[in-house]
Short mmCIF file of C-alpha atoms in Angstrom, two decimals:
data_model
loop_
_atom_site.label_atom_id
_atom_site.label_comp_id
_atom_site.label_asym_id
_atom_site.label_seq_id
_atom_site.Cartn_x
_atom_site.Cartn_y
_atom_site.Cartn_z
CA MET A 17 33.31 -45.10 -9.47
CA LYS A 18 31.40 -43.07 -6.89
CA ARG A 19 28.95 -40.70 -8.08
CA ALA A 20 28.20 -37.25 -6.70
CA ILE A 21 24.66 -38.20 -5.63
CA GLU A 22 26.06 -40.88 -3.19
CA ASP A 23 27.66 -38.25 -1.39
CA SER A 24 25.24 -35.58 -0.72
CA PHE A 25 22.49 -33.52 -2.71
CA PRO A 26 22.17 -29.61 -2.68
CA ILE A 27 18.72 -29.71 -1.18
CA VAL A 28 18.76 -26.10 0.03
CA GLU A 29 20.00 -24.79 -3.39
CA ILE A 30 17.69 -26.71 -5.47
CA ASN A 31 14.76 -25.81 -3.25
CA ARG A 32 15.55 -22.13 -3.87
CA LEU A 33 15.24 -22.63 -7.79
CA ALA A 34 11.95 -25.08 -7.46
CA VAL A 35 9.89 -22.55 -5.55
CA PRO A 36 9.89 -19.96 -8.23
CA GLU A 37 9.96 -22.66 -11.18
CA ARG A 38 6.40 -23.96 -9.67
CA ASN A 39 4.70 -20.66 -10.49
CA ALA A 40 6.02 -20.44 -13.82
CA PHE A 41 7.24 -23.65 -15.97
CA LYS A 42 9.45 -23.39 -18.72
CA PRO A 43 7.70 -23.07 -22.13
CA ILE A 44 8.66 -26.60 -23.17
CA TYR A 45 6.45 -28.04 -20.15
CA GLN A 46 3.35 -25.77 -20.97
CA MET A 47 2.83 -27.72 -24.31
CA HIS A 48 0.16 -29.38 -22.52
CA LYS A 49 -1.17 -29.46 -18.83
CA TRP A 50 -0.09 -32.77 -17.16
CA PHE A 51 -0.80 -33.87 -13.65
CA ALA A 52 1.68 -33.22 -10.85
CA ARG A 53 4.27 -31.38 -13.03
CA ARG A 54 7.65 -31.89 -11.53
CA ALA A 55 10.17 -29.18 -11.29
CA SER A 56 12.82 -29.42 -13.92
CA CYS A 57 15.59 -28.16 -11.83
CA VAL A 58 14.97 -31.04 -9.34
CA PHE A 59 15.47 -33.70 -12.07
CA ARG A 60 18.22 -31.90 -13.70
CA ALA A 61 20.26 -31.99 -10.48
CA ILE A 62 19.37 -35.55 -9.88
CA LEU A 63 20.69 -36.66 -13.38
CA LEU A 64 23.88 -34.57 -13.05
CA GLY A 65 24.27 -36.28 -9.63
CA ALA A 66 23.69 -39.76 -11.01
CA LEU A 67 25.92 -39.01 -13.87
CA LYS A 68 28.67 -36.94 -12.67
CA PRO A 69 31.57 -38.84 -10.77
CA LEU A 70 32.69 -37.51 -7.22
CA PRO A 71 36.39 -36.23 -7.35
CA LEU A 72 38.63 -38.21 -5.10
CA ASP A 73 42.22 -37.57 -4.05
CA LYS A 74 44.97 -40.21 -4.17
CA ASN A 75 43.76 -41.64 -0.96
CA GLY A 76 40.23 -42.20 -2.06
CA LYS A 77 38.86 -39.29 -0.09
CA PRO A 78 36.38 -36.88 -1.85
CA THR A 79 38.00 -33.41 -2.70
CA GLU A 80 34.43 -32.21 -3.21
CA SER A 81 31.13 -32.58 -1.95
CA GLY A 82 28.47 -34.29 -4.35
CA ALA A 83 26.42 -31.19 -3.65
CA GLN A 84 29.01 -28.66 -4.63
CA VAL A 85 29.85 -31.07 -7.94
CA ILE A 86 26.20 -30.89 -8.86
CA MET A 87 25.99 -27.09 -8.50
CA ASP A 88 29.00 -26.40 -10.03
CA GLU A 89 27.63 -28.48 -13.18
CA PHE A 90 24.12 -27.09 -12.82
CA TYR A 91 24.35 -24.10 -15.47
CA LYS A 92 27.28 -25.58 -17.57
CA ASP A 93 26.90 -26.35 -21.39
CA HIS A 94 26.88 -30.21 -21.51
CA THR A 95 27.07 -30.23 -25.26
CA HIS A 96 30.38 -31.88 -25.35
CA ASP A 97 30.32 -33.66 -21.81
CA THR A 98 31.73 -37.03 -21.79
CA ALA A 99 29.88 -37.82 -18.58
CA THR A 100 26.48 -37.30 -19.92
CA ASN A 101 26.72 -37.68 -23.72
CA GLY A 102 25.35 -40.74 -24.97
CA LYS A 103 24.24 -42.30 -21.68
CA VAL A 104 21.08 -44.06 -21.71
CA VAL A 105 18.19 -42.74 -19.53
CA LEU A 106 15.01 -44.94 -18.92
CA ASP A 107 11.84 -43.68 -17.46
CA PRO A 108 9.27 -46.49 -17.40
CA PHE A 109 6.57 -44.13 -16.04
CA MET A 110 7.35 -40.88 -17.92
CA GLY A 111 4.01 -38.91 -17.43
CA GLY A 112 4.63 -35.58 -18.69
CA GLY A 113 8.40 -36.16 -19.43
CA THR A 114 10.42 -34.17 -17.21
CA THR A 115 13.11 -36.80 -16.85
CA ILE A 116 13.02 -37.36 -20.73
CA VAL A 117 13.26 -33.50 -21.40
CA GLU A 118 16.11 -32.77 -18.85
CA ALA A 119 18.03 -36.02 -20.00
CA LEU A 120 17.95 -34.72 -23.32
CA ARG A 121 19.35 -31.45 -22.45
CA LEU A 122 22.36 -33.07 -21.13
CA GLY A 123 22.88 -35.02 -24.21
CA CYS A 124 21.69 -38.26 -23.06
CA ASN A 125 19.95 -40.90 -25.12
CA VAL A 126 16.34 -41.42 -23.62
CA VAL A 127 13.73 -44.07 -23.29
CA GLY A 128 10.49 -43.22 -22.22
CA VAL A 129 7.46 -45.23 -21.43
CA ASP A 130 3.83 -45.00 -20.48
CA LEU A 131 0.52 -46.55 -20.40
CA ASN A 132 -1.23 -43.38 -20.89
CA PRO A 133 -1.33 -42.48 -24.62
CA VAL A 134 -2.10 -38.76 -23.84
CA ALA A 135 1.36 -38.89 -21.81
CA TRP A 136 3.00 -40.46 -25.00
CA PHE A 137 1.65 -37.97 -27.18
CA ILE A 138 2.53 -34.92 -24.95
CA VAL A 139 6.09 -36.00 -24.47
CA LYS A 140 6.57 -36.86 -28.23
CA THR A 141 5.39 -33.48 -29.15
CA GLU A 142 7.79 -31.98 -26.61
CA ILE A 143 10.89 -33.55 -27.88
CA GLU A 144 10.41 -34.06 -31.28
CA PRO A 145 12.87 -31.94 -33.75
CA VAL A 146 11.15 -28.98 -35.14
CA ASP A 147 12.36 -26.18 -37.76
CA LEU A 148 11.38 -23.00 -35.91
CA ASP A 149 10.98 -20.90 -39.28
CA GLU A 150 8.79 -23.57 -40.72
CA LEU A 151 6.83 -23.93 -37.59
CA ARG A 152 6.11 -19.95 -37.50
CA ALA A 153 5.21 -19.97 -41.05
CA ALA A 154 2.84 -22.97 -40.49
CA PHE A 155 1.42 -21.38 -37.37
CA ASP A 156 0.71 -17.96 -39.46
CA ARG A 157 -0.93 -19.91 -42.22
CA LEU A 158 -3.06 -21.75 -39.67
CA ALA A 159 -4.07 -18.51 -37.75
CA GLU A 160 -5.03 -16.66 -40.74
CA ARG A 161 -7.14 -19.47 -42.40
CA ASN A 162 -10.74 -18.73 -42.61
CA VAL A 163 -13.13 -20.93 -40.73
CA GLU A 164 -16.12 -22.18 -42.55
CA GLY A 165 -19.29 -20.60 -40.92
CA SER A 166 -17.69 -18.07 -39.02
CA GLY A 167 -16.32 -15.91 -41.87
CA LYS A 168 -13.14 -15.15 -39.44
CA PRO A 169 -9.44 -16.13 -39.23
CA LEU A 170 -8.84 -19.03 -37.07
CA ARG A 171 -6.95 -16.71 -34.74
CA ASP A 172 -10.00 -14.57 -34.03
CA THR A 173 -12.39 -17.54 -33.99
CA LEU A 174 -10.44 -19.13 -31.14
CA LEU A 175 -9.92 -16.03 -29.23
CA ASP A 176 -13.51 -15.32 -29.23
CA LEU A 177 -14.17 -18.56 -27.47
CA TYR A 178 -11.96 -17.12 -24.59
CA LYS A 179 -13.78 -13.89 -24.20
CA THR A 180 -15.78 -12.61 -20.87
CA LYS A 181 -16.38 -9.27 -19.55
CA CYS A 182 -14.03 -7.27 -17.27
CA PRO A 183 -15.35 -6.70 -13.75
CA SER A 184 -13.62 -3.18 -13.47
CA CYS A 185 -14.28 -1.45 -16.72
CA GLY A 186 -16.96 -3.71 -18.18
CA GLY A 187 -15.19 -4.17 -21.54
CA ASP A 188 -14.08 -7.22 -23.19
CA ALA A 189 -11.25 -9.29 -21.61
CA ASP A 190 -9.48 -12.47 -22.29
CA THR A 191 -10.31 -15.62 -20.02
CA ILE A 192 -7.00 -17.14 -18.78
CA TYR A 193 -8.25 -19.81 -16.55
CA THR A 194 -11.53 -21.62 -15.54
CA PHE A 195 -12.14 -23.11 -12.14
CA TRP A 196 -14.02 -26.18 -11.77
CA VAL A 197 -15.38 -28.11 -9.02
CA LYS A 198 -16.79 -31.84 -8.89
CA SER A 199 -19.84 -32.60 -6.90
CA ALA A 200 -20.57 -35.58 -4.83
CA VAL A 201 -24.17 -37.03 -4.77
CA CYS A 202 -25.36 -37.45 -1.42
CA THR A 203 -25.52 -41.04 -0.47
CA ASP A 204 -28.52 -40.54 1.62
CA ASN A 205 -31.71 -41.75 -0.51
CA ASN A 206 -33.89 -39.34 1.15
CA CYS A 207 -31.45 -36.43 -0.06
CA ARG A 208 -29.36 -37.13 -3.18
CA LYS A 209 -28.33 -33.38 -3.50
CA GLN A 210 -25.19 -32.44 -5.07
CA VAL A 211 -22.38 -31.35 -2.73
CA PRO A 212 -19.64 -29.36 -4.17
CA LEU A 213 -16.21 -30.98 -3.16
CA PHE A 214 -14.67 -27.85 -1.92
CA SER A 215 -11.99 -28.51 0.82
CA ASP A 216 -12.15 -24.68 1.36
CA TYR A 217 -13.33 -21.60 -0.45
CA ILE A 218 -10.01 -19.78 -1.25
CA VAL A 219 -9.84 -19.00 -4.85
CA ALA A 220 -6.33 -17.35 -4.74
CA GLN A 221 -3.92 -15.68 -2.44
CA LYS A 222 -1.37 -13.01 -3.08
CA THR A 223 0.79 -10.37 -1.28
CA PRO A 224 1.31 -7.46 -3.59
CA SER A 225 3.66 -4.55 -2.90
CA ILE A 226 2.07 -1.29 -2.97
CA ARG A 227 3.27 2.59 -2.56
CA TYR A 228 1.71 4.33 0.07
CA PHE A 229 2.45 7.53 2.40
CA PRO A 230 2.68 6.56 6.14
CA ASP A 231 1.29 8.60 8.85
CA CYS A 232 -0.43 11.21 6.94
CA ASP A 233 -2.27 13.71 9.01
CA CYS A 234 -5.91 14.47 8.77
CA PRO A 235 -6.48 18.31 8.77
CA LYS A 236 -9.89 17.81 10.12
CA CYS A 237 -9.33 15.36 12.99
CA GLY A 238 -5.61 15.57 13.35
CA LYS A 239 -5.29 11.60 13.49
CA ALA A 240 -2.85 9.92 11.31
CA PHE A 241 -3.51 7.20 8.70
CA ASP A 242 -1.72 5.39 5.63
CA TRP A 243 -2.48 6.91 2.22
CA ASP A 244 -2.39 3.93 -0.19
CA ILE A 245 -1.78 5.52 -3.72
CA ASP A 246 -1.64 2.15 -5.50
CA PRO A 247 -4.82 -0.16 -5.64
CA ALA A 248 -4.60 -3.56 -4.15
CA SER A 249 -7.22 -5.43 -5.93
CA MET A 250 -7.66 -8.68 -7.45
CA VAL A 251 -11.38 -8.64 -8.26
CA GLY A 252 -11.61 -5.16 -9.87
CA ASP A 253 -14.85 -4.30 -8.13
CA ALA A 254 -14.90 -2.18 -5.12
CA ALA A 255 -18.35 -3.41 -3.92
CA LEU A 256 -16.56 -7.01 -3.59
CA MET A 257 -13.44 -5.92 -1.60
CA VAL A 258 -13.68 -6.38 2.17
CA SER A 259 -11.04 -5.45 4.67
CA ALA A 260 -10.33 -7.08 8.24
CA GLY A 261 -11.21 -5.03 10.96
CA LYS A 262 -7.72 -5.01 12.48
CA TYR A 263 -4.34 -5.59 10.64
CA SER A 264 -5.36 -4.81 7.16
CA ALA A 265 -3.04 -1.82 6.47
CA GLY A 266 -0.21 -4.22 5.46
CA GLN A 267 2.92 -5.95 6.82
CA GLY A 268 4.76 -3.84 9.31
CA ARG A 269 1.75 -1.38 9.52
CA THR A 270 -0.41 -3.62 11.71
CA THR A 271 -2.27 -1.17 14.00
CA ALA A 272 -2.34 1.72 11.14
CA ARG A 273 -5.55 2.74 9.60
CA TRP A 274 -5.67 3.34 5.87
CA ALA A 275 -7.42 4.77 2.77
CA TYR A 276 -6.88 4.51 -0.95
CA ALA A 277 -7.15 7.22 -3.44
CA GLU A 278 -5.00 7.86 -6.62
CA MET A 279 -2.83 10.83 -6.87
CA GLN A 280 -3.99 13.48 -9.19
CA LYS A 281 -2.25 14.52 -12.20
CA ALA A 282 -1.31 18.36 -12.54
CA GLU A 283 -3.04 19.51 -15.63
CA GLY A 284 -0.75 19.46 -18.78
CA SER A 285 1.92 17.32 -16.90
CA ARG A 286 2.66 13.75 -16.08
CA GLN A 287 3.60 14.73 -12.44
CA ARG A 288 1.30 13.93 -9.79
CA ASP A 289 0.45 16.84 -7.12
CA GLY A 290 -1.86 15.48 -4.63
CA GLY A 291 -5.26 14.46 -4.13
CA LYS A 292 -8.46 14.06 -2.15
CA ILE A 293 -9.17 11.10 0.06
CA ASP A 294 -11.81 10.00 2.81
CA CYS A 295 -10.23 10.01 6.16
CA PRO A 296 -10.86 6.62 7.88
CA TRP A 297 -11.06 8.15 11.06
CA CYS A 298 -13.74 10.92 10.87
CA GLY A 299 -14.90 10.09 7.35
CA ASN A 300 -14.31 13.71 5.78
CA THR A 301 -13.01 14.16 2.40
CA VAL A 302 -9.73 15.87 2.98
CA ALA A 303 -6.47 16.47 1.43
CA PRO A 304 -3.93 14.56 3.28
CA LYS A 305 -0.66 16.08 4.66
CA PRO A 306 2.23 13.23 3.86
CA GLN A 307 5.11 13.42 6.40
CA SER A 308 7.63 12.30 3.75
CA ALA A 309 8.08 13.64 0.13
CA LYS A 310 8.52 10.17 -1.63
CA PRO A 311 6.32 7.20 -1.08
CA LYS A 312 7.15 4.08 0.57
CA ARG A 313 6.07 0.35 -0.16
CA LYS A 314 4.41 -2.21 1.88
CA LYS A 315 3.10 -5.79 1.24
CA VAL A 316 -0.75 -6.33 1.99
CA GLU A 317 -2.06 -9.79 2.17
CA LEU A 318 -4.95 -10.53 -0.17
CA SER A 319 -7.42 -13.40 -0.44
CA VAL A 320 -9.87 -13.98 -3.20
CA LEU A 321 -12.95 -16.11 -2.01
CA LEU A 322 -15.92 -17.83 -2.97
CA CYS A 323 -19.02 -17.46 -1.15
CA PRO A 324 -20.76 -21.09 -0.75
CA LYS A 325 -24.26 -19.64 -0.70
CA CYS A 326 -24.40 -17.24 -3.80
CA GLU A 327 -21.01 -18.24 -5.24
CA THR A 328 -19.98 -14.76 -5.58
CA VAL A 329 -16.31 -14.34 -5.98
CA TRP A 330 -14.95 -11.59 -3.64
CA GLN A 331 -11.80 -10.28 -1.84
CA PHE A 332 -10.61 -10.22 1.78
CA ARG A 333 -7.85 -7.96 2.63
CA GLY A 334 -5.60 -8.58 5.59
CA PRO A 335 -4.96 -11.98 7.61
CA LEU A 336 -7.81 -14.47 6.61
CA ALA A 337 -10.38 -14.64 9.38
CA GLU A 338 -11.97 -17.54 10.88
CA ARG A 339 -15.39 -16.09 10.06
CA VAL A 340 -15.93 -13.69 7.12
CA GLU A 341 -19.33 -12.18 5.57
CA CYS A 342 -19.81 -12.35 1.89
CA PRO A 343 -20.54 -8.71 0.82
CA ALA A 344 -23.21 -9.62 -2.01
CA CYS A 345 -25.67 -11.84 0.50
CA LYS A 346 -24.10 -11.18 3.78
CA HIS A 347 -23.54 -14.97 4.43
CA THR A 348 -21.13 -15.58 7.21
CA TYR A 349 -18.89 -18.54 6.98
CA ASP A 350 -15.44 -20.22 7.56
CA PRO A 351 -13.52 -19.86 4.42
CA LYS A 352 -11.12 -22.49 5.20
CA ASN A 353 -13.61 -25.25 5.69
CA GLY A 354 -15.55 -26.72 2.87
CA HIS A 355 -17.63 -29.85 2.18
CA VAL A 356 -14.70 -32.14 2.47
CA PRO A 357 -13.66 -32.81 6.01
CA ASP A 358 -11.35 -35.38 5.35
CA LYS A 359 -9.58 -36.99 2.34
CA GLY A 360 -11.93 -39.05 0.30
CA GLN A 361 -15.10 -38.03 2.18
CA PHE A 362 -17.81 -35.25 1.78
CA GLN A 363 -20.21 -33.48 4.40
CA CYS A 364 -23.58 -32.84 3.25
CA GLY A 365 -25.90 -30.08 4.39
CA CYS A 366 -28.56 -32.83 5.39
CA GLY A 367 -26.13 -34.02 7.79
CA ASN A 368 -24.89 -37.24 6.03
CA ARG A 369 -21.25 -37.58 5.94
CA GLY A 370 -20.31 -40.12 3.00
CA LYS A 371 -17.30 -41.44 1.01
CA ILE A 372 -16.96 -39.88 -2.35
CA ILE A 373 -16.21 -43.23 -3.94
CA GLU A 374 -19.55 -44.55 -2.56
CA SER A 375 -21.16 -41.62 -4.05
CA ILE A 376 -19.53 -42.65 -7.30
CA ARG A 377 -20.51 -46.24 -7.04
CA SER A 378 -24.28 -45.01 -6.59
CA LEU A 379 -24.26 -43.67 -10.18
CA PRO A 380 -24.61 -45.57 -13.24
CA GLU A 381 -21.32 -47.03 -14.66
CA ASP A 382 -21.44 -44.59 -17.55
CA GLN A 383 -22.14 -41.49 -15.48
CA LEU A 384 -19.33 -39.38 -13.90
CA LEU A 385 -19.59 -37.04 -10.92
CA PRO A 386 -21.36 -33.72 -11.99
CA MET A 387 -18.70 -30.79 -12.64
CA ARG A 388 -19.32 -27.17 -13.15
CA PRO A 389 -17.28 -24.02 -13.33
CA TYR A 390 -17.49 -21.55 -10.52
CA ALA A 391 -14.86 -18.72 -11.04
CA LEU A 392 -12.60 -17.22 -13.98
CA GLU A 393 -9.28 -15.61 -13.97
CA GLY A 394 -9.14 -12.98 -16.75
CA TYR A 395 -7.04 -10.44 -18.38
CA CYS A 396 -8.14 -7.05 -19.60
CA PRO A 397 -5.34 -4.98 -21.48
CA ARG A 398 -6.93 -1.46 -20.70
CA CYS A 399 -7.18 -2.11 -16.99
CA GLY A 400 -3.61 -3.30 -17.03
CA LEU A 401 -2.49 0.40 -17.57
CA SER A 402 -0.36 2.38 -15.44
CA GLU A 403 1.49 5.73 -15.56
CA ASP A 404 4.56 4.26 -16.73
CA ASP A 405 3.02 2.43 -19.65
CA VAL A 406 4.01 3.75 -23.35
CA ASP A 407 1.29 5.53 -25.48
CA THR A 408 0.05 3.16 -28.30
CA ASP A 409 -3.35 2.83 -30.15
CA GLU A 410 -3.29 -0.97 -30.21
CA SER A 411 -3.46 -3.90 -27.56
CA PRO A 412 -1.25 -6.89 -27.65
CA ASP A 413 -2.89 -10.15 -28.70
CA LEU A 414 -2.57 -13.46 -26.92
CA PHE A 415 -0.53 -14.93 -29.94
CA GLY A 416 1.98 -12.51 -29.58
CA ALA A 417 1.61 -11.00 -32.80
CA GLY A 418 1.71 -7.81 -32.25
CA HIS A 419 0.78 -4.38 -32.96
CA ILE A 420 2.77 -3.11 -30.00
CA ALA A 421 4.14 0.50 -30.39
CA GLY A 422 6.94 0.50 -27.66
CA GLU A 423 8.24 -1.36 -24.71
CA GLN A 424 9.50 -0.01 -21.45
CA ASN A 425 11.49 -1.92 -18.74
CA GLY A 426 11.05 -5.08 -20.36
CA ARG A 427 7.01 -4.49 -20.52
CA LYS A 428 4.74 -4.66 -23.61
CA ALA A 429 3.17 -1.13 -24.05
CA LEU A 430 -0.67 -0.87 -23.45
CA PRO A 431 -3.16 1.56 -24.65
CA GLN A 432 -3.20 4.85 -22.34
CA PRO A 433 -6.50 5.95 -20.94
CA ARG A 434 -8.31 8.75 -22.26
CA ASP A 435 -7.79 12.27 -20.68
CA GLY A 436 -9.79 12.20 -17.34
CA GLU A 437 -10.04 8.68 -17.14
CA ALA A 438 -8.80 7.25 -13.73
CA HIS A 439 -6.49 4.41 -13.72
CA SER A 440 -8.33 0.81 -13.09
CA LEU A 441 -8.14 -0.86 -9.71
CA LEU A 442 -6.61 -3.66 -11.69
CA SER A 443 -3.61 -1.43 -12.96
CA LYS A 444 -1.29 -2.93 -10.38
CA ASN A 445 -2.26 -6.46 -10.89
CA ASN A 446 -1.29 -6.07 -14.71
CA GLY A 447 -4.96 -6.11 -15.65
CA LYS A 448 -5.54 -9.66 -14.18
CA PHE A 449 -8.69 -10.56 -12.22
CA PHE A 450 -10.75 -13.03 -10.59
CA LYS A 451 -14.69 -13.12 -11.06
CA SER A 452 -17.66 -15.43 -10.69
CA VAL A 453 -18.85 -17.22 -13.75
CA SER A 454 -21.72 -15.26 -15.42
CA THR A 455 -24.69 -16.40 -17.46
CA GLU A 456 -22.98 -14.96 -20.52
CA ASP A 457 -19.95 -17.15 -19.73
CA LEU A 458 -21.87 -20.15 -19.43
CA ARG A 459 -23.69 -19.21 -22.83
CA ARG A 460 -20.29 -19.28 -24.26
CA TYR A 461 -19.55 -22.56 -22.92
CA GLN A 462 -22.74 -24.06 -24.24
CA ASP A 463 -22.07 -22.78 -27.63
CA VAL A 464 -18.53 -24.51 -27.65
CA GLU A 465 -20.17 -27.60 -26.52
CA ARG A 466 -22.84 -27.81 -29.29
CA ARG A 467 -20.05 -27.10 -31.85
CA TRP A 468 -17.81 -29.92 -30.33
CA GLN A 469 -20.80 -32.14 -30.66
CA THR A 470 -21.29 -31.47 -34.38
CA GLU A 471 -17.69 -31.63 -35.22
CA MET A 472 -16.08 -34.20 -33.05
CA ASP A 473 -16.36 -37.05 -35.47
CA THR A 474 -13.98 -35.09 -37.59
CA LEU A 475 -11.37 -34.19 -34.94
CA PRO A 476 -8.48 -36.10 -33.51
CA TYR A 477 -8.66 -36.87 -29.93
CA PRO A 478 -7.79 -40.08 -28.00
CA LYS A 479 -10.68 -42.61 -28.51
CA SER A 480 -9.07 -45.71 -26.86
CA GLU A 481 -10.35 -47.22 -23.93
CA ILE A 482 -8.41 -47.11 -20.44
CA PRO A 483 -6.80 -50.46 -19.80
CA GLU A 484 -7.17 -52.42 -16.37
CA GLY A 485 -3.85 -51.68 -14.52
CA GLU A 486 -2.08 -50.83 -11.38
CA GLU A 487 -2.46 -47.18 -11.79
CA THR A 488 -5.49 -46.88 -14.09
CA HIS A 489 -7.70 -48.75 -11.77
CA ARG A 490 -8.44 -45.58 -9.91
CA LEU A 491 -9.70 -44.03 -12.90
CA LEU A 492 -12.15 -46.94 -13.78
CA GLU A 493 -13.24 -46.71 -10.11
CA HIS A 494 -14.46 -43.17 -10.84
CA HIS A 495 -16.23 -44.36 -13.77
CA TYR A 496 -13.66 -43.10 -16.50
CA ARG A 497 -13.87 -45.49 -19.40
CA TYR A 498 -12.06 -43.74 -22.09
CA TRP A 499 -9.27 -41.50 -22.02
CA HIS A 500 -11.10 -38.69 -24.04
CA GLN A 501 -13.51 -38.49 -21.02
CA MET A 502 -10.56 -36.54 -19.04
CA PHE A 503 -10.66 -33.88 -21.29
CA ASN A 504 -13.74 -34.17 -23.42
CA PRO A 505 -16.51 -31.50 -22.43
CA ARG A 506 -19.42 -33.77 -23.37
CA GLN A 507 -18.75 -35.00 -19.62
CA LEU A 508 -19.49 -31.49 -18.23
CA LEU A 509 -23.01 -31.19 -19.69
CA SER A 510 -24.37 -31.39 -16.21
CA LEU A 511 -23.36 -27.60 -15.43
CA CYS A 512 -25.95 -26.80 -17.97
CA THR A 513 -28.96 -28.65 -16.69
#
């Protein structure tokens, strides 16, 4: 019997689903990070196409295209589907388990194999049956268990390890993600400097939508400009926000000049009644005159960049230029060109161009390339405020337990700023920010490393050797000898020395 996938595949339709999914994987796939996670919608479509028959008329001609069959079946409940239930799906190289999970969703019997014990453990944990009530109760017991030496519950002890300082308000914030870079050691024996393996210096890019009043007239010089009433910031520090000389106003506003100022709130009211702003033409502080009663929306291009000289993390607004100037040290550089001119190669400042694998081979066999953090993504609950948030005295915690007093439009309520306190530059970025790694951040890491050294022998982690194989040979070439070296902070000591 001919299968749907043998006729055609809904590439366009699945691509529309895959693009947003790549930015927000389903919770089951967030059980643990895995290399090159595949989009689950792609695998669901492949499985349905391979299992579902192509309907034929009495003359053997398809009555529907294979792509249509797949999309018709994509969102259906397959609990009692005879075409999928009980069918055996084998994935001999299962990795993070996307094939396994999606096949189980369709009611198939599955067999998954992988040489990597970490992959096996991740997939086993993803799919093994669990009583949710028992899991929540066990989680609560574990979260509230006192940790010896700290005198705090485990919940607070772990959260304390992921604290940093907000660059906007200076208060405590949570670390979401740490950016790391490996360095090659220059193969020129007269140099031997560490060369950070950056292919470019772009940390993140985003095109947020902000509110603005177009073509406001300046009462001093009479010229028009855009008045942005929402901040467009991913770094939270105005001193580290640079705009392109041209075309930074936003999409569709290419030649306009702009300025940002939050609208003032009328005393005793939640309504906004105007404000003061520095005219981008004459520099005078004026009360702008909007031509429209209601603000419009526009998208602005933001890039978070790393300076290769002083390692400041800063923001560039507008189309990314070929040359930019760091606002901290005034170093000019091309943000799109790093020390990796071609795949597998590096370019040292001494002029030597070498192969990364040769740099690894020049090290002792028990030594990995040095690695260090260079940027953080964080979250500050107070800086995530906007005028739409609901008043409450408590902040949400990362465990989801909450002391949340209200919810509006599906968003968790956050604490309101005090009277007279301006909203943060990060308020329209949901309190999220990027920043350089500080001395305090490194100190926290060193504290964790010391604790790991003390307690590692009592903790479970993959201790087995990496065997020689078709795929594992690449790990061995890079001097990884044990599975735990891919996750173990002991291998990152070089950042502290």
